[in-house]
């Protein structure tokens, strides 16, 4: 866990990451701190995480595998990070969703609903994209609506 003054708000976690995990991998919701996917990770190379996805889904994959296999994890305060904030939300969302849905499908958790989940992911990506234009309050309402329409 760390402070990131340049990054004032988070859109992908509430709109994509948390809703997917709450529905498909509830055992992976806790244990990785409020900044569960920010790109900083220290990992024991001896742990078996399976084949890692490309792109931004790696950290999500590791979180889910760690939770479902009972790996020991902890969040450690690291101070303050000063670095760039990238505007790559659509790519980030696609990679996160791909990692979650691929693992859920492999584990038999989708029960034939992959198409419905893919459609939901498209709506979540649209919400993240429109967030700057509609403002924070409207975005939070939209996220709540999306959570209510999960397959």
PDB file of C-alpha atoms in Angstrom:
ATOM      1  CA  UNK A   1       0.000   0.000   0.000  1.00  0.00           C
ATOM      2  CA  UNK A   2       1.252   3.513  -0.732  1.00  0.00           C
ATOM      3  CA  UNK A   3       0.211   7.094  -1.320  1.00  0.00           C
ATOM      4  CA  UNK A   4       0.091   8.320  -4.925  1.00  0.00           C
ATOM      5  CA  UNK A   5      -0.578  12.076  -4.853  1.00  0.00           C
ATOM      6  CA  UNK A   6      -0.729  12.406  -8.636  1.00  0.00           C
ATOM      7  CA  UNK A   7      -3.553   9.840  -8.868  1.00  0.00           C
ATOM      8  CA  UNK A   8      -6.547  11.454  -7.255  1.00  0.00           C
ATOM      9  CA  UNK A   9      -9.266   8.901  -8.015  1.00  0.00           C
ATOM     10  CA  UNK A  10      -9.671   5.321  -9.187  1.00  0.00           C
ATOM     11  CA  UNK A  11     -12.197   4.264 -11.819  1.00  0.00           C
ATOM     12  CA  UNK A  12     -11.165   0.753 -12.823  1.00  0.00           C
ATOM     13  CA  UNK A  13     -11.240  -0.751  -9.319  1.00  0.00           C
ATOM     14  CA  UNK A  14     -14.866   0.183  -8.506  1.00  0.00           C
ATOM     15  CA  UNK A  15     -16.237  -0.246 -12.034  1.00  0.00           C
ATOM     16  CA  UNK A  16     -14.480  -3.431 -13.133  1.00  0.00           C
ATOM     17  CA  UNK A  17     -12.177  -5.171 -10.661  1.00  0.00           C
ATOM     18  CA  UNK A  18     -14.283  -5.282  -7.481  1.00  0.00           C
ATOM     19  CA  UNK A  19     -17.613  -6.164  -9.176  1.00  0.00           C
ATOM     20  CA  UNK A  20     -16.020  -9.049 -11.109  1.00  0.00           C
ATOM     21  CA  UNK A  21     -14.294 -10.432  -8.038  1.00  0.00           C
ATOM     22  CA  UNK A  22     -17.345 -10.008  -5.800  1.00  0.00           C
ATOM     23  CA  UNK A  23     -19.375 -12.103  -8.244  1.00  0.00           C
ATOM     24  CA  UNK A  24     -16.862 -14.678  -9.442  1.00  0.00           C
ATOM     25  CA  UNK A  25     -14.081 -14.910  -6.834  1.00  0.00           C
ATOM     26  CA  UNK A  26     -15.411 -13.565  -3.540  1.00  0.00           C
ATOM     27  CA  UNK A  27     -12.534 -15.245  -1.712  1.00  0.00           C
ATOM     28  CA  UNK A  28     -10.148 -12.897  -3.589  1.00  0.00           C
ATOM     29  CA  UNK A  29     -11.854  -9.625  -2.602  1.00  0.00           C
ATOM     30  CA  UNK A  30      -9.939  -9.138   0.643  1.00  0.00           C
ATOM     31  CA  UNK A  31      -6.243  -9.504   1.234  1.00  0.00           C
ATOM     32  CA  UNK A  32      -4.659  -7.174  -1.294  1.00  0.00           C
ATOM     33  CA  UNK A  33      -5.428  -3.767   0.171  1.00  0.00           C
ATOM     34  CA  UNK A  34      -7.403  -0.898  -1.325  1.00  0.00           C
ATOM     35  CA  UNK A  35      -4.954  -0.606  -4.244  1.00  0.00           C
ATOM     36  CA  UNK A  36      -5.133  -4.237  -5.317  1.00  0.00           C
ATOM     37  CA  UNK A  37      -3.940  -3.661  -8.883  1.00  0.00           C
ATOM     38  CA  UNK A  38      -1.437  -0.863  -9.174  1.00  0.00           C
ATOM     39  CA  UNK A  39       1.557  -2.711 -10.570  1.00  0.00           C
ATOM     40  CA  UNK A  40       3.705  -3.141  -7.480  1.00  0.00           C
ATOM     41  CA  UNK A  41       4.229  -6.683  -6.300  1.00  0.00           C
ATOM     42  CA  UNK A  42       6.945  -8.666  -4.556  1.00  0.00           C
ATOM     43  CA  UNK A  43       6.461 -12.349  -5.308  1.00  0.00           C
ATOM     44  CA  UNK A  44       8.086 -15.552  -4.168  1.00  0.00           C
ATOM     45  CA  UNK A  45       9.243 -17.058  -7.482  1.00  0.00           C
ATOM     46  CA  UNK A  46       8.711 -20.557  -6.103  1.00  0.00           C
ATOM     47  CA  UNK A  47       4.933 -20.130  -6.071  1.00  0.00           C
ATOM     48  CA  UNK A  48       3.013 -21.718  -8.928  1.00  0.00           C
ATOM     49  CA  UNK A  49       0.730 -19.154 -10.544  1.00  0.00           C
ATOM     50  CA  UNK A  50       0.199 -21.073 -13.770  1.00  0.00           C
ATOM     51  CA  UNK A  51       0.403 -19.421 -17.167  1.00  0.00           C
ATOM     52  CA  UNK A  52       0.274 -15.663 -16.727  1.00  0.00           C
ATOM     53  CA  UNK A  53      -1.782 -13.542 -19.122  1.00  0.00           C
ATOM     54  CA  UNK A  54      -0.219 -10.739 -21.090  1.00  0.00           C
ATOM     55  CA  UNK A  55      -0.732  -7.108 -20.284  1.00  0.00           C
ATOM     56  CA  UNK A  56      -2.461  -5.710 -17.240  1.00  0.00           C
ATOM     57  CA  UNK A  57      -4.163  -8.961 -16.300  1.00  0.00           C
ATOM     58  CA  UNK A  58      -1.037 -10.394 -14.657  1.00  0.00           C
ATOM     59  CA  UNK A  59      -1.613  -8.814 -11.265  1.00  0.00           C
ATOM     60  CA  UNK A  60      -5.296  -9.766 -11.256  1.00  0.00           C
ATOM     61  CA  UNK A  61      -4.396 -13.349 -12.173  1.00  0.00           C
ATOM     62  CA  UNK A  62      -1.864 -13.470  -9.333  1.00  0.00           C
ATOM     63  CA  UNK A  63      -4.388 -12.086  -6.833  1.00  0.00           C
ATOM     64  CA  UNK A  64      -7.018 -14.661  -7.771  1.00  0.00           C
ATOM     65  CA  UNK A  65      -4.609 -17.600  -7.828  1.00  0.00           C
ATOM     66  CA  UNK A  66      -3.107 -16.546  -4.490  1.00  0.00           C
ATOM     67  CA  UNK A  67      -6.567 -16.362  -2.921  1.00  0.00           C
ATOM     68  CA  UNK A  68      -7.926 -19.587  -4.388  1.00  0.00           C
ATOM     69  CA  UNK A  69      -4.801 -21.596  -3.581  1.00  0.00           C
ATOM     70  CA  UNK A  70      -4.395 -20.184  -0.091  1.00  0.00           C
ATOM     71  CA  UNK A  71      -1.071 -18.432  -0.662  1.00  0.00           C
ATOM     72  CA  UNK A  72      -0.028 -16.167   2.168  1.00  0.00           C
ATOM     73  CA  UNK A  73      -0.242 -12.475   1.232  1.00  0.00           C
ATOM     74  CA  UNK A  74       0.154  -9.203   3.016  1.00  0.00           C
ATOM     75  CA  UNK A  75       0.035  -5.529   2.250  1.00  0.00           C
ATOM     76  CA  UNK A  76       3.035  -3.507   3.345  1.00  0.00           C
ATOM     77  CA  UNK A  77       3.159   0.306   3.614  1.00  0.00           C
ATOM     78  CA  UNK A  78       5.717   1.569   1.107  1.00  0.00           C
ATOM     79  CA  UNK A  79       5.476   5.333   1.531  1.00  0.00           C
ATOM     80  CA  UNK A  80       4.775   7.676  -1.349  1.00  0.00           C
ATOM     81  CA  UNK A  81       5.060   6.981  -5.054  1.00  0.00           C
ATOM     82  CA  UNK A  82       5.550   9.867  -7.466  1.00  0.00           C
ATOM     83  CA  UNK A  83       5.007   8.787 -10.997  1.00  0.00           C
ATOM     84  CA  UNK A  84       2.894   9.117 -14.101  1.00  0.00           C
ATOM     85  CA  UNK A  85      -0.810   8.458 -14.266  1.00  0.00           C
ATOM     86  CA  UNK A  86      -1.631   6.711 -17.523  1.00  0.00           C
ATOM     87  CA  UNK A  87      -4.909   7.122 -19.368  1.00  0.00           C
ATOM     88  CA  UNK A  88      -5.191   3.560 -20.656  1.00  0.00           C
ATOM     89  CA  UNK A  89      -8.501   2.610 -19.074  1.00  0.00           C
ATOM     90  CA  UNK A  90     -10.041   0.608 -21.956  1.00  0.00           C
ATOM     91  CA  UNK A  91      -6.949  -1.590 -22.344  1.00  0.00           C
ATOM     92  CA  UNK A  92      -6.627  -1.976 -18.588  1.00  0.00           C
ATOM     93  CA  UNK A  93     -10.304  -2.944 -18.256  1.00  0.00           C
ATOM     94  CA  UNK A  94     -10.135  -5.477 -21.099  1.00  0.00           C
ATOM     95  CA  UNK A  95      -7.040  -7.118 -19.618  1.00  0.00           C
ATOM     96  CA  UNK A  96      -8.511  -7.243 -16.102  1.00  0.00           C
ATOM     97  CA  UNK A  97     -11.802  -8.674 -17.318  1.00  0.00           C
ATOM     98  CA  UNK A  98     -10.017 -11.153 -19.561  1.00  0.00           C
ATOM     99  CA  UNK A  99      -7.916 -12.455 -16.678  1.00  0.00           C
ATOM    100  CA  UNK A 100     -10.886 -12.793 -14.308  1.00  0.00           C
ATOM    101  CA  UNK A 101     -13.216 -14.360 -16.855  1.00  0.00           C
ATOM    102  CA  UNK A 102     -10.585 -16.779 -18.167  1.00  0.00           C
ATOM    103  CA  UNK A 103      -9.851 -18.045 -14.649  1.00  0.00           C
ATOM    104  CA  UNK A 104     -13.569 -18.200 -13.808  1.00  0.00           C
ATOM    105  CA  UNK A 105     -14.295 -20.169 -16.957  1.00  0.00           C
ATOM    106  CA  UNK A 106     -11.424 -22.579 -16.289  1.00  0.00           C
ATOM    107  CA  UNK A 107     -12.703 -23.075 -12.728  1.00  0.00           C
ATOM    108  CA  UNK A 108     -16.303 -23.713 -13.840  1.00  0.00           C
ATOM    109  CA  UNK A 109     -17.689 -20.539 -12.286  1.00  0.00           C
ATOM    110  CA  UNK A 110     -19.352 -18.997 -15.360  1.00  0.00           C
ATOM    111  CA  UNK A 111     -21.924 -21.733 -16.032  1.00  0.00           C
ATOM    112  CA  UNK A 112     -22.246 -20.802 -19.699  1.00  0.00           C
ATOM    113  CA  UNK A 113     -22.568 -17.044 -19.121  1.00  0.00           C
ATOM    114  CA  UNK A 114     -19.318 -15.879 -20.759  1.00  0.00           C
ATOM    115  CA  UNK A 115     -21.204 -13.939 -23.449  1.00  0.00           C
ATOM    116  CA  UNK A 116     -23.312 -12.172 -20.835  1.00  0.00           C
ATOM    117  CA  UNK A 117     -20.209 -11.288 -18.837  1.00  0.00           C
ATOM    118  CA  UNK A 118     -18.467  -9.997 -21.973  1.00  0.00           C
ATOM    119  CA  UNK A 119     -21.461  -7.717 -22.643  1.00  0.00           C
ATOM    120  CA  UNK A 120     -21.372  -6.497 -19.032  1.00  0.00           C
ATOM    121  CA  UNK A 121     -17.647  -5.755 -19.375  1.00  0.00           C
ATOM    122  CA  UNK A 122     -18.426  -3.619 -22.440  1.00  0.00           C
ATOM    123  CA  UNK A 123     -20.870  -1.572 -20.366  1.00  0.00           C
ATOM    124  CA  UNK A 124     -18.329  -1.187 -17.558  1.00  0.00           C
ATOM    125  CA  UNK A 125     -15.680   0.019 -20.015  1.00  0.00           C
ATOM    126  CA  UNK A 126     -18.154   2.571 -21.366  1.00  0.00           C
ATOM    127  CA  UNK A 127     -18.817   3.803 -17.819  1.00  0.00           C
ATOM    128  CA  UNK A 128     -15.099   4.225 -17.153  1.00  0.00           C
ATOM    129  CA  UNK A 129     -14.653   6.100 -20.441  1.00  0.00           C
ATOM    130  CA  UNK A 130     -17.520   8.508 -19.762  1.00  0.00           C
ATOM    131  CA  UNK A 131     -16.523   9.210 -16.158  1.00  0.00           C
ATOM    132  CA  UNK A 132     -14.630  12.466 -16.823  1.00  0.00           C
ATOM    133  CA  UNK A 133     -17.577  13.859 -18.776  1.00  0.00           C
ATOM    134  CA  UNK A 134     -20.322  12.917 -16.320  1.00  0.00           C
ATOM    135  CA  UNK A 135     -18.537  13.624 -13.031  1.00  0.00           C
ATOM    136  CA  UNK A 136     -17.834  11.547  -9.948  1.00  0.00           C
ATOM    137  CA  UNK A 137     -21.345  11.430  -8.472  1.00  0.00           C
ATOM    138  CA  UNK A 138     -22.948  10.256 -11.724  1.00  0.00           C
ATOM    139  CA  UNK A 139     -20.117   7.765 -12.224  1.00  0.00           C
ATOM    140  CA  UNK A 140     -20.745   6.226  -8.789  1.00  0.00           C
ATOM    141  CA  UNK A 141     -24.459   5.911  -9.611  1.00  0.00           C
ATOM    142  CA  UNK A 142     -23.546   4.238 -12.917  1.00  0.00           C
ATOM    143  CA  UNK A 143     -21.240   1.778 -11.123  1.00  0.00           C
ATOM    144  CA  UNK A 144     -24.065   0.923  -8.717  1.00  0.00           C
ATOM    145  CA  UNK A 145     -26.399   0.277 -11.658  1.00  0.00           C
ATOM    146  CA  UNK A 146     -23.795  -1.901 -13.333  1.00  0.00           C
ATOM    147  CA  UNK A 147     -23.298  -3.951 -10.174  1.00  0.00           C
ATOM    148  CA  UNK A 148     -27.035  -4.573 -10.110  1.00  0.00           C
ATOM    149  CA  UNK A 149     -26.980  -5.927 -13.681  1.00  0.00           C
ATOM    150  CA  UNK A 150     -24.151  -8.432 -13.297  1.00  0.00           C
ATOM    151  CA  UNK A 151     -25.029 -11.789 -14.901  1.00  0.00           C
TER     152      UNK A 151
END
